[in-house]
XYZ file of C-alpha atoms in Angstrom:
687
model
C 90.817 -39.462 127.577
C 92.445 -36.072 127.736
C 91.602 -32.457 128.309
C 93.318 -30.598 125.496
C 94.020 -26.953 124.810
C 96.031 -24.616 122.618
C 96.732 -20.899 122.914
C 98.250 -19.066 119.939
C 99.667 -15.586 120.528
C 101.155 -13.064 118.123
C 99.597 -14.357 114.892
C 97.015 -12.911 112.544
C 94.250 -15.452 111.964
C 92.272 -15.056 108.766
C 89.765 -16.983 106.679
C 91.229 -18.575 103.569
C 88.325 -20.459 102.031
C 84.555 -20.508 101.709
C 84.737 -24.071 103.026
C 84.904 -22.591 106.512
C 81.366 -22.424 107.870
C 81.608 -20.121 110.866
C 82.398 -16.431 110.707
C 85.976 -15.481 111.537
C 86.885 -11.926 112.548
C 88.981 -10.027 109.989
C 92.723 -10.291 110.320
C 94.057 -8.017 113.020
C 97.550 -6.878 113.810
C 99.192 -8.465 116.832
C 98.815 -6.228 119.834
C 99.066 -6.323 123.574
C 96.180 -8.637 124.407
C 93.763 -7.811 127.188
C 93.991 -11.331 128.555
C 90.671 -12.660 129.780
C 92.386 -15.507 131.627
C 95.845 -16.947 132.142
C 97.367 -20.248 131.119
C 97.150 -21.301 134.768
C 93.380 -20.761 134.688
C 93.184 -22.999 131.644
C 95.289 -25.722 133.248
C 93.111 -25.612 136.358
C 90.000 -26.126 134.249
C 91.574 -29.092 132.442
C 92.991 -30.735 135.544
C 89.757 -32.486 136.505
C 89.596 -34.154 133.089
C 93.046 -35.688 133.412
C 93.930 -36.647 136.983
C 96.787 -38.923 135.828
C 99.001 -36.213 134.344
C 99.024 -32.614 133.140
C 101.743 -31.071 131.021
C 102.357 -28.440 128.359
C 104.684 -27.710 125.473
C 105.484 -24.509 123.600
C 106.388 -23.976 119.963
C 108.018 -20.658 119.053
C 107.692 -19.304 115.517
C 109.551 -16.488 113.793
C 110.148 -15.508 110.194
C 113.359 -15.450 108.169
C 113.094 -11.875 107.020
C 116.521 -11.942 105.347
C 114.901 -13.584 102.296
C 114.410 -11.435 99.190
C 111.088 -13.041 98.263
C 107.756 -11.612 99.344
C 106.747 -14.778 101.261
C 109.069 -15.444 104.194
C 110.129 -18.811 105.558
C 108.806 -19.711 109.008
C 111.310 -21.133 111.475
C 110.173 -22.962 114.613
C 111.647 -24.530 117.704
C 110.145 -26.439 120.597
C 110.623 -25.554 124.227
C 112.686 -28.149 126.097
C 116.307 -28.970 126.709
C 116.814 -31.721 124.122
C 114.868 -29.873 121.475
C 116.604 -26.644 122.393
C 120.055 -28.130 121.810
C 118.961 -29.526 118.467
C 117.325 -26.296 117.338
C 120.158 -24.131 118.573
C 122.560 -26.071 116.376
C 120.209 -25.550 113.447
C 119.901 -21.831 114.113
C 123.655 -21.440 114.336
C 124.070 -23.113 110.957
C 121.277 -20.937 109.571
C 122.870 -17.756 110.902
C 126.241 -18.664 109.490
C 124.684 -19.212 106.078
C 122.627 -16.035 106.150
C 125.088 -13.901 108.153
C 122.342 -12.769 110.521
C 118.595 -12.814 111.005
C 117.194 -9.490 109.869
C 113.963 -7.903 110.945
C 111.518 -6.064 108.733
C 113.396 -2.828 109.397
C 116.734 -4.317 108.330
C 118.049 -4.524 111.885
C 119.335 -7.852 113.176
C 117.037 -9.691 115.600
C 117.960 -9.366 119.245
C 118.976 -12.717 120.698
C 117.897 -14.106 124.066
C 120.025 -17.016 125.340
C 121.184 -17.688 121.794
C 117.709 -17.463 120.274
C 115.991 -14.641 118.412
C 113.033 -13.123 120.165
C 110.062 -15.096 118.849
C 107.289 -13.511 116.849
C 104.622 -16.012 117.840
C 103.919 -18.761 120.349
C 101.830 -21.933 120.262
C 101.179 -23.276 123.763
C 99.840 -26.867 123.860
C 98.306 -28.314 127.040
C 97.187 -31.863 127.780
C 95.598 -33.332 130.918
C 95.431 -37.113 130.637
C 93.037 -39.682 132.076
C 94.686 -42.855 130.816
C 92.391 -45.743 129.973
C 94.557 -47.713 127.534
C 98.150 -48.827 127.188
C 100.821 -50.530 129.284
C 103.035 -47.527 129.905
C 101.837 -44.222 131.380
C 101.926 -41.348 128.909
C 102.008 -37.592 129.349
C 100.498 -35.310 126.735
C 101.430 -33.377 124.654
C 103.329 -36.116 122.798
C 106.280 -35.095 120.621
C 107.853 -37.409 118.032
C 111.386 -37.432 116.657
C 110.386 -35.138 113.778
C 109.066 -32.437 116.103
C 105.369 -33.166 115.454
C 103.170 -32.495 118.509
C 99.850 -34.138 119.380
C 97.236 -33.623 122.060
C 94.349 -36.030 121.598
C 91.111 -36.568 123.471
C 89.464 -39.662 122.126
C 89.201 -43.401 121.753
C 89.858 -45.368 118.580
C 87.323 -48.196 118.305
C 88.011 -48.947 114.642
C 89.536 -47.606 111.437
C 93.063 -47.670 112.895
C 94.230 -50.860 114.554
C 94.896 -50.618 118.290
C 95.919 -53.753 120.178
C 95.048 -54.290 123.816
C 98.475 -53.172 125.057
C 98.682 -49.969 123.013
C 97.676 -46.401 123.706
C 95.435 -44.627 121.197
C 97.362 -41.351 121.264
C 100.718 -42.993 120.616
C 99.355 -45.020 117.682
C 97.633 -41.957 116.224
C 100.829 -39.905 116.461
C 102.650 -42.607 114.522
C 99.951 -42.632 111.834
C 99.913 -38.835 111.518
C 103.711 -38.746 111.414
C 103.613 -40.797 108.210
C 101.329 -38.309 106.470
C 102.714 -36.200 103.661
C 103.266 -32.506 104.410
C 101.317 -29.732 102.754
C 102.952 -28.505 99.564
C 104.643 -25.349 100.754
C 104.638 -22.485 103.198
C 102.353 -20.581 100.837
C 99.312 -22.162 102.480
C 98.347 -24.165 99.417
C 97.328 -27.302 101.304
C 95.884 -29.799 98.835
C 94.770 -33.386 98.910
C 97.422 -34.567 96.441
C 98.786 -36.953 99.090
C 96.176 -39.536 98.101
C 97.227 -39.327 94.471
C 100.816 -40.112 95.522
C 99.543 -43.045 97.588
C 100.623 -41.323 100.756
C 98.364 -40.844 103.740
C 96.825 -37.437 104.284
C 95.939 -36.055 107.701
C 92.236 -35.664 106.772
C 92.346 -39.260 105.542
C 93.753 -40.599 108.807
C 91.336 -38.628 110.990
C 88.363 -39.526 108.789
C 89.147 -43.217 109.227
C 88.788 -43.169 113.028
C 85.690 -44.843 114.436
C 85.001 -43.430 117.851
C 84.847 -40.069 119.617
C 87.739 -37.667 119.248
C 88.996 -34.111 119.445
C 92.501 -33.401 118.239
C 95.164 -30.679 118.008
C 98.230 -31.598 115.941
C 101.300 -29.618 114.915
C 102.925 -30.847 111.687
C 106.471 -29.564 111.926
C 107.544 -30.178 108.318
C 104.825 -27.946 106.862
C 104.475 -25.533 109.822
C 100.768 -26.381 109.842
C 98.369 -26.729 112.746
C 95.565 -29.295 112.415
C 92.572 -29.479 114.722
C 89.004 -30.736 114.797
C 86.452 -33.098 116.289
C 84.653 -36.188 115.070
C 81.706 -35.879 112.696
C 79.144 -36.509 115.443
C 80.792 -34.240 118.012
C 81.075 -36.678 120.910
C 84.072 -34.877 122.405
C 84.035 -31.220 123.366
C 86.281 -28.717 121.625
C 85.672 -25.003 122.143
C 87.189 -22.257 120.023
C 87.884 -18.583 120.680
C 88.466 -16.515 117.577
C 90.664 -13.424 118.078
C 88.752 -10.323 119.160
C 89.616 -6.837 120.318
C 89.017 -8.002 123.897
C 91.410 -10.956 123.576
C 93.520 -11.269 120.442
C 94.602 -14.860 121.006
C 93.344 -17.853 119.034
C 92.381 -20.621 121.456
C 91.093 -24.160 121.497
C 90.074 -25.932 124.684
C 88.061 -28.902 125.913
C 86.502 -26.665 128.551
C 86.086 -23.017 129.510
C 88.065 -21.762 132.522
C 85.928 -20.313 135.293
C 87.541 -16.881 135.127
C 86.649 -16.389 131.473
C 82.920 -16.725 132.094
C 83.133 -14.374 135.079
C 84.905 -11.637 133.126
C 82.819 -12.149 130.019
C 79.665 -11.864 132.109
C 80.956 -8.684 133.694
C 81.468 -7.214 130.248
C 77.907 -8.156 129.337
C 76.476 -6.543 132.445
C 78.458 -3.360 131.939
C 77.470 -2.964 128.303
C 73.925 -4.284 128.524
C 74.785 -6.876 125.885
C 74.025 -10.470 126.830
C 74.905 -12.171 123.543
C 78.660 -11.851 123.801
C 80.252 -15.275 123.549
C 83.892 -15.712 124.353
C 83.793 -19.409 123.420
C 81.963 -21.220 120.636
C 81.445 -24.923 120.080
C 83.793 -25.774 117.228
C 81.633 -27.189 114.407
C 82.455 -30.827 113.702
C 85.126 -31.257 111.071
C 88.832 -31.173 110.239
C 90.595 -27.801 110.095
C 94.088 -26.549 109.395
C 96.008 -23.318 109.871
C 99.036 -22.961 107.629
C 101.444 -20.267 108.799
C 103.330 -17.779 106.686
C 104.916 -14.324 106.901
C 104.962 -11.313 104.579
C 108.197 -9.398 104.001
C 106.351 -6.083 104.193
C 105.802 -6.217 107.951
C 107.339 -9.495 109.178
C 104.143 -10.463 110.989
C 103.177 -14.146 110.936
C 99.713 -14.944 109.660
C 97.634 -18.110 109.719
C 94.978 -19.076 107.203
C 92.119 -21.275 108.426
C 90.765 -23.946 106.141
C 88.124 -26.626 106.560
C 88.715 -29.984 104.876
C 86.400 -32.570 103.385
C 85.889 -35.910 105.122
C 87.689 -38.694 103.242
C 85.588 -41.584 104.522
C 82.419 -42.451 102.596
C 80.656 -43.754 105.717
C 81.266 -40.492 107.550
C 79.710 -38.565 104.678
C 76.676 -40.864 104.743
C 76.196 -40.350 108.462
C 76.405 -36.580 108.023
C 73.775 -36.672 105.269
C 71.642 -38.880 107.549
C 69.442 -40.208 104.787
C 67.269 -43.232 105.546
C 66.770 -46.083 103.093
C 62.982 -45.825 103.375
C 60.974 -43.047 105.012
C 57.341 -43.353 103.940
C 55.586 -46.725 103.868
C 53.593 -47.943 100.902
C 49.997 -49.115 101.541
C 51.092 -52.757 101.763
C 53.817 -51.803 104.281
C 51.286 -49.988 106.441
C 48.956 -53.006 106.406
C 51.766 -55.343 107.446
C 52.733 -52.919 110.192
C 49.194 -52.893 111.624
C 49.085 -56.701 111.652
C 52.443 -56.814 113.375
C 51.319 -54.350 116.067
C 48.338 -56.555 116.849
C 50.621 -59.590 117.204
C 53.032 -57.655 119.425
C 50.274 -56.457 121.721
C 48.996 -60.018 122.066
C 52.541 -61.242 122.731
C 53.172 -58.575 125.337
C 49.921 -59.457 127.086
C 50.981 -63.119 127.175
C 54.462 -62.256 128.390
C 53.205 -60.095 131.228
C 50.872 -62.858 132.354
C 54.003 -64.682 133.484
C 55.376 -63.190 136.704
C 59.001 -63.914 135.790
C 59.209 -64.215 131.987
C 62.524 -65.450 130.580
C 64.544 -63.841 127.813
C 62.967 -66.276 125.389
C 59.417 -65.446 126.487
C 56.425 -65.520 124.123
C 56.636 -61.814 123.295
C 59.795 -62.438 121.287
C 57.983 -64.573 118.724
C 56.556 -61.424 117.106
C 59.683 -59.265 117.353
C 61.049 -58.118 114.019
C 64.313 -59.008 112.375
C 65.359 -55.324 112.371
C 65.175 -55.238 116.176
C 67.480 -58.238 116.371
C 69.894 -56.485 113.990
C 69.873 -53.388 116.195
C 70.468 -55.533 119.282
C 73.555 -57.085 117.672
C 74.903 -53.658 116.667
C 74.287 -52.226 120.151
C 75.950 -55.172 121.868
C 79.032 -54.798 119.655
C 79.043 -51.070 120.426
C 78.971 -51.688 124.179
C 81.649 -54.360 123.819
C 83.949 -51.933 122.008
C 83.464 -49.352 124.735
C 83.951 -51.614 127.743
C 86.661 -54.109 126.808
C 89.191 -54.109 129.625
C 92.654 -53.121 128.503
C 95.917 -53.634 130.339
C 95.698 -50.244 132.042
C 92.781 -51.501 134.151
C 94.934 -54.307 135.561
C 97.536 -51.750 136.587
C 94.935 -49.527 138.237
C 93.225 -52.321 140.159
C 96.213 -54.457 141.148
C 95.801 -53.528 144.803
C 92.018 -53.851 144.888
C 89.983 -57.049 144.990
C 88.804 -57.479 141.416
C 85.254 -58.405 142.358
C 84.972 -55.251 144.485
C 85.874 -52.807 141.727
C 83.471 -51.518 139.066
C 85.476 -50.286 136.037
C 82.349 -49.239 134.114
C 79.247 -47.451 135.385
C 75.917 -46.567 133.782
C 74.187 -43.208 134.051
C 70.994 -44.805 135.296
C 67.425 -43.541 135.458
C 65.798 -46.953 135.196
C 64.287 -45.843 131.892
C 64.352 -47.692 128.584
C 67.741 -46.490 127.312
C 69.724 -46.955 130.521
C 68.130 -50.347 131.150
C 69.220 -51.548 127.698
C 72.761 -50.304 128.317
C 72.924 -51.969 131.735
C 71.668 -55.299 130.376
C 74.137 -55.213 127.480
C 76.979 -54.248 129.805
C 76.184 -57.331 131.862
C 76.621 -59.470 128.742
C 79.920 -57.778 127.786
C 81.683 -57.455 131.152
C 83.245 -60.292 133.117
C 80.930 -61.331 135.944
C 83.659 -60.902 138.557
C 83.108 -57.150 138.260
C 80.380 -55.135 139.908
C 78.384 -52.637 137.863
C 77.616 -49.232 139.366
C 74.265 -47.713 138.435
C 74.468 -43.958 139.090
C 71.131 -42.368 139.962
C 70.564 -38.704 140.913
C 67.559 -37.328 142.791
C 66.635 -33.848 143.986
C 63.586 -35.209 145.800
C 64.970 -38.120 147.791
C 63.090 -41.390 147.291
C 60.145 -39.616 145.659
C 61.763 -38.501 142.402
C 60.424 -40.405 139.364
C 63.938 -41.469 138.331
C 64.652 -42.893 141.799
C 61.426 -44.897 141.733
C 62.064 -46.260 138.234
C 65.720 -46.957 139.079
C 64.759 -49.183 142.003
C 62.250 -51.026 139.845
C 64.867 -51.300 137.110
C 67.446 -52.865 139.418
C 64.932 -55.531 140.424
C 64.372 -56.363 136.767
C 68.100 -56.460 136.058
C 68.607 -58.818 138.994
C 65.927 -61.066 137.567
C 67.596 -61.417 134.176
C 71.191 -61.352 135.558
C 71.080 -62.760 139.106
C 74.815 -63.565 139.235
C 75.847 -59.948 138.659
C 76.505 -57.676 141.637
C 74.492 -54.566 140.788
C 75.089 -51.465 142.887
C 72.469 -48.749 142.722
C 74.325 -45.626 143.815
C 71.744 -43.212 145.208
C 73.014 -39.659 144.797
C 70.775 -37.268 146.716
C 71.144 -33.528 146.198
C 69.644 -30.303 147.513
C 69.833 -27.501 144.950
C 69.638 -24.809 147.635
C 72.946 -26.071 149.055
C 74.816 -26.272 145.749
C 75.696 -22.633 145.094
C 79.431 -23.216 144.596
C 78.803 -26.364 142.549
C 76.260 -24.510 140.418
C 78.727 -21.754 139.628
C 81.297 -24.363 138.658
C 78.848 -26.185 136.377
C 77.980 -22.872 134.720
C 81.565 -22.684 133.509
C 81.348 -26.277 132.277
C 78.197 -25.807 130.195
C 79.551 -22.583 128.656
C 78.820 -21.527 125.891
C 75.387 -23.066 126.590
C 73.532 -20.594 128.792
C 69.938 -21.657 129.480
C 68.407 -22.905 132.704
C 67.640 -26.196 130.965
C 71.328 -26.624 130.084
C 72.307 -25.772 133.638
C 69.810 -28.215 135.161
C 70.957 -31.035 132.905
C 74.596 -30.125 133.511
C 74.249 -30.227 137.307
C 72.492 -33.606 137.186
C 75.163 -35.077 134.876
C 78.014 -33.613 136.923
C 76.663 -35.049 140.177
C 75.995 -38.432 138.580
C 79.492 -38.674 137.110
C 81.027 -37.724 140.457
C 79.459 -40.921 141.760
C 79.325 -39.939 145.458
C 76.225 -41.367 147.112
C 74.838 -44.234 149.153
C 74.356 -47.944 148.581
C 72.558 -50.644 150.536
C 74.832 -53.458 151.657
C 73.876 -56.829 153.078
C 74.113 -60.564 152.550
C 71.749 -60.689 149.585
C 71.554 -58.921 146.255
C 68.188 -57.229 146.760
C 67.426 -53.641 147.684
C 66.091 -53.816 151.214
C 65.444 -50.704 153.217
C 66.304 -52.691 156.350
C 69.858 -53.286 155.100
C 72.665 -50.986 156.085
C 72.946 -47.848 153.947
C 76.605 -46.928 153.580
C 78.414 -44.053 151.942
C 79.925 -45.008 148.600
C 81.936 -43.407 145.801
C 82.090 -45.079 142.418
C 85.631 -45.670 141.150
C 84.490 -46.362 137.596
C 86.354 -44.245 135.059
C 84.006 -45.074 132.170
C 80.349 -44.000 132.229
C 77.882 -45.302 129.645
C 75.324 -42.676 128.637
C 72.156 -43.138 126.570
C 72.546 -39.996 124.445
C 71.364 -40.337 120.858
C 68.605 -42.872 121.453
C 65.774 -40.320 121.434
C 67.106 -38.430 118.421
C 67.444 -41.567 116.303
C 64.317 -43.408 117.412
C 61.734 -40.584 117.739
C 61.663 -40.334 121.520
C 60.755 -36.658 121.925
C 57.296 -35.107 122.040
C 58.193 -32.808 119.146
C 58.681 -35.877 116.968
C 55.043 -36.842 117.432
C 54.011 -33.254 116.692
C 55.988 -33.229 113.432
C 54.561 -36.597 112.469
C 51.033 -35.340 112.952
C 51.755 -32.140 111.038
C 53.865 -33.521 108.212
C 53.473 -37.292 108.315
C 56.518 -39.534 107.835
C 58.600 -37.043 105.879
C 58.105 -34.354 108.529
C 59.158 -36.819 111.229
C 62.267 -37.820 109.275
C 63.326 -34.205 108.743
C 62.915 -33.415 112.451
C 64.979 -36.445 113.461
C 67.626 -35.513 110.886
C 67.789 -31.986 112.302
C 68.211 -33.395 115.807
C 71.118 -35.579 114.747
C 72.827 -32.834 112.764
C 72.761 -30.415 115.712
C 73.330 -32.850 118.586
C 77.006 -31.807 118.717
C 76.006 -28.243 119.567
C 72.924 -28.784 121.710
C 73.968 -31.774 123.776
C 77.249 -33.595 123.351
C 79.813 -30.880 124.025
C 77.976 -29.839 127.180
C 77.552 -33.422 128.387
C 81.181 -34.327 127.735
C 82.408 -31.308 129.699
C 80.161 -31.974 132.701
C 80.945 -35.691 132.959
C 84.682 -35.444 132.224
C 85.221 -32.806 134.914
C 85.139 -35.640 137.462
C 87.909 -37.637 135.806
C 85.350 -39.863 134.058
C 84.906 -40.574 130.379
C 81.417 -40.519 128.859
C 80.829 -43.144 126.182
C 77.758 -43.137 123.975
C 76.906 -46.619 122.612
C 73.813 -45.375 120.745
C 76.067 -42.969 118.800
C 78.436 -45.637 117.527
C 78.933 -45.237 113.775
C 77.737 -48.772 113.049
C 74.655 -48.351 115.249
C 73.696 -45.147 113.438
C 74.182 -46.836 110.055
C 72.135 -49.855 111.190
C 69.221 -47.671 112.263
C 69.315 -45.710 108.989
C 69.110 -48.981 107.070
C 65.784 -49.763 108.746
C 62.505 -48.281 107.383
C 61.297 -45.428 109.554
C 57.986 -47.137 110.344
C 59.966 -50.033 111.864
C 61.902 -47.585 114.059
C 58.864 -45.711 115.377
C 55.096 -45.770 114.983
C 53.776 -42.540 116.426
C 50.149 -43.480 115.814
C 50.590 -45.600 118.919
C 50.442 -44.173 122.463
C 53.486 -43.037 124.434
C 55.406 -45.990 125.764
C 54.537 -48.102 122.739
C 55.119 -46.404 119.394
C 57.870 -43.960 120.309
C 61.267 -45.678 120.107
C 59.396 -48.787 119.037
C 62.479 -50.606 117.855
C 64.313 -50.032 121.149
C 61.288 -51.350 123.025
C 61.602 -54.503 120.946
C 65.308 -54.653 121.777
C 64.411 -54.425 125.481
C 61.992 -57.330 125.075
C 64.705 -59.406 123.414
C 66.825 -58.749 126.513
C 63.978 -59.831 128.789
C 63.314 -56.272 130.009
C 59.537 -56.379 129.691
C 58.725 -53.793 132.347
C 61.304 -51.335 130.975
C 60.050 -51.831 127.418
C 56.812 -49.972 128.148
C 58.208 -47.033 130.128
C 57.454 -43.562 128.724
C 60.179 -41.054 127.907
C 61.195 -38.804 130.800
C 63.904 -36.146 130.488
C 66.629 -36.111 133.152
C 65.727 -32.627 134.398
C 62.174 -33.794 135.144
C 62.957 -37.333 136.274
C 65.427 -36.072 138.882
C 63.136 -33.124 139.752
C 65.937 -30.608 139.428
C 63.764 -28.583 137.029
C 61.094 -28.197 139.711
C 63.633 -27.117 142.316
C 65.333 -24.752 139.879
C 61.996 -23.165 138.973
C 61.207 -22.558 142.634
C 64.646 -21.123 143.326
C 64.981 -18.862 140.321
C 61.360 -17.976 139.453
C 59.471 -18.496 142.724
C 57.222 -21.279 141.456
C 56.671 -23.736 138.630
C 53.811 -21.616 137.336
C 55.955 -18.491 137.146
C 58.712 -20.464 135.488
C 56.330 -21.827 132.860
C 55.076 -18.330 132.114
C 58.692 -17.231 131.627
C 59.504 -20.297 129.467
C 62.182 -21.142 132.000
C 63.478 -24.172 130.124
C 64.763 -22.081 127.238
C 65.378 -18.876 129.184
C 68.948 -17.600 129.185
C 70.736 -17.256 132.500
C 71.453 -13.576 133.135
C 74.317 -12.615 135.397
C 74.642 -11.513 138.051
C 71.966 -13.804 139.474
C 71.245 -15.684 142.651
C 73.012 -18.671 141.107
C 76.368 -17.108 141.916
């Protein structure tokens, strides 16, 4: 994993195609920027995401204005001694050929240390948390051709990665083989495929797994950037404005930018100003050029089509069958009756096994989903060589490389049970549970019950329930920090969820230790900090399996089609509403969030199942919602978890209640103010 960033100064950024979905400010002349924050602020914000290394690299661009054609050639060189020697030799040859480098006014460029003063600068930053590969790497990576890559992601398929390799290094090699765009006239096409050469959109589209990328293709003087089609890795964008004329990409917002932006809002009475936006999922390029008339360098932004058919299908999110025919409905009713009888029989046994009687009535689709989910967890938790290097001085059985964000609810119980089947039994598994109401929070109660059930089905595993207790009234500094992490999200609901995720990922709490593997209040409670660098998170389960209350409302209002459209909307906006925020809050602790329910194959598997097999919202809560996942839980022997109702993290941890009291005086006042969706106005008592 990596925190990545790019700052571009001295370039006009303009929209080149209607393919680009978000509004881009009109091209503006380079000017003295009123910098909202410095590069050091940005590095500080990224540092928590990459505790193993942090580095940066600059690319300087200037135009060859001695040319007689209207469109000027762009010349670049990379900061660094070896690159500097190489580029200096090139520039000397270029100067000899062209006599001198002329500016737009006909005067020769002034040289600094043998180089012309640059017209533009691209500043790449990478903070690396290394989870794969034998040899430590430091981003940005630069290859022999001068291509530069900063990459935040994991490759779980599409491009082969062996157990000793690092994803970023392999991706740089693959991108380095891609054909360049046709010219410096910003006429990027997809003709590479016709020539049987790889294209950059083709390579990125092939990746299975979460990613955000910034890539400089030296041969074409083109910048490529984007994030995966689901949006599982954060990438924020700042389009040039009068307040700050730089173009910027970053995994996270620096603290100082939100402070200054908020000050501007307060001064002008305008609370909708957004310095950062979530970059819409997709693949983008900026091809650079320069006009002879003024010598300024410009960049044209384009959005590219996905080249992978499966990606396009997932974006369309169309299900094979949405509305049941009368005979399907009749079969479904018969099946429900059998399941209820089976569940009653299963619960009559105090300790039912995984092959208990309830499984006799479980559908084939549920078994298919179970297989897909297990493969997804396996892909996300296979131990690569880097883990051996990290844990060489620690007893293997005492180190948990993978943790679960754990409420004891249906989704986290499934992930924990599958992790047990995928991870060597010499490893512990940390179950991270947050409470803002001590032992009384619903999530703490269900977590303790969940651990007992996990110990029943997997008694040889050492499960560690990490109890993370928090007091919101004592978290003022932490709250301010999390506000910068959730930015550009700005509601109290986002903040509450962000604080809970941030505390969980930090993993600092208490565990009970003794001679047995049961939770016993008489055992010694000791302070504990999880060392796991990978955190499994249940995001995507509710959106895909109708777990929210609004899904039942849509079903009642519009039947099956209305339910399908609401679920489709949830999946198509999850990148903006959830995933960027969650990635930023979890990664700030040097942990990587992985989302098994959002694996490409899992999504495809669920879409291949008729909607009435996924959910039956005629049934009560805890039965019909996420029906297929409840069947998966039964297949895993998790009978108690299979009937638990949905409970959002902000309510299960009771942070919403504490936030309402702190910011609105009471729950009643908060409800009257619609506190969940209310925007946070600054200054406030949060800071």
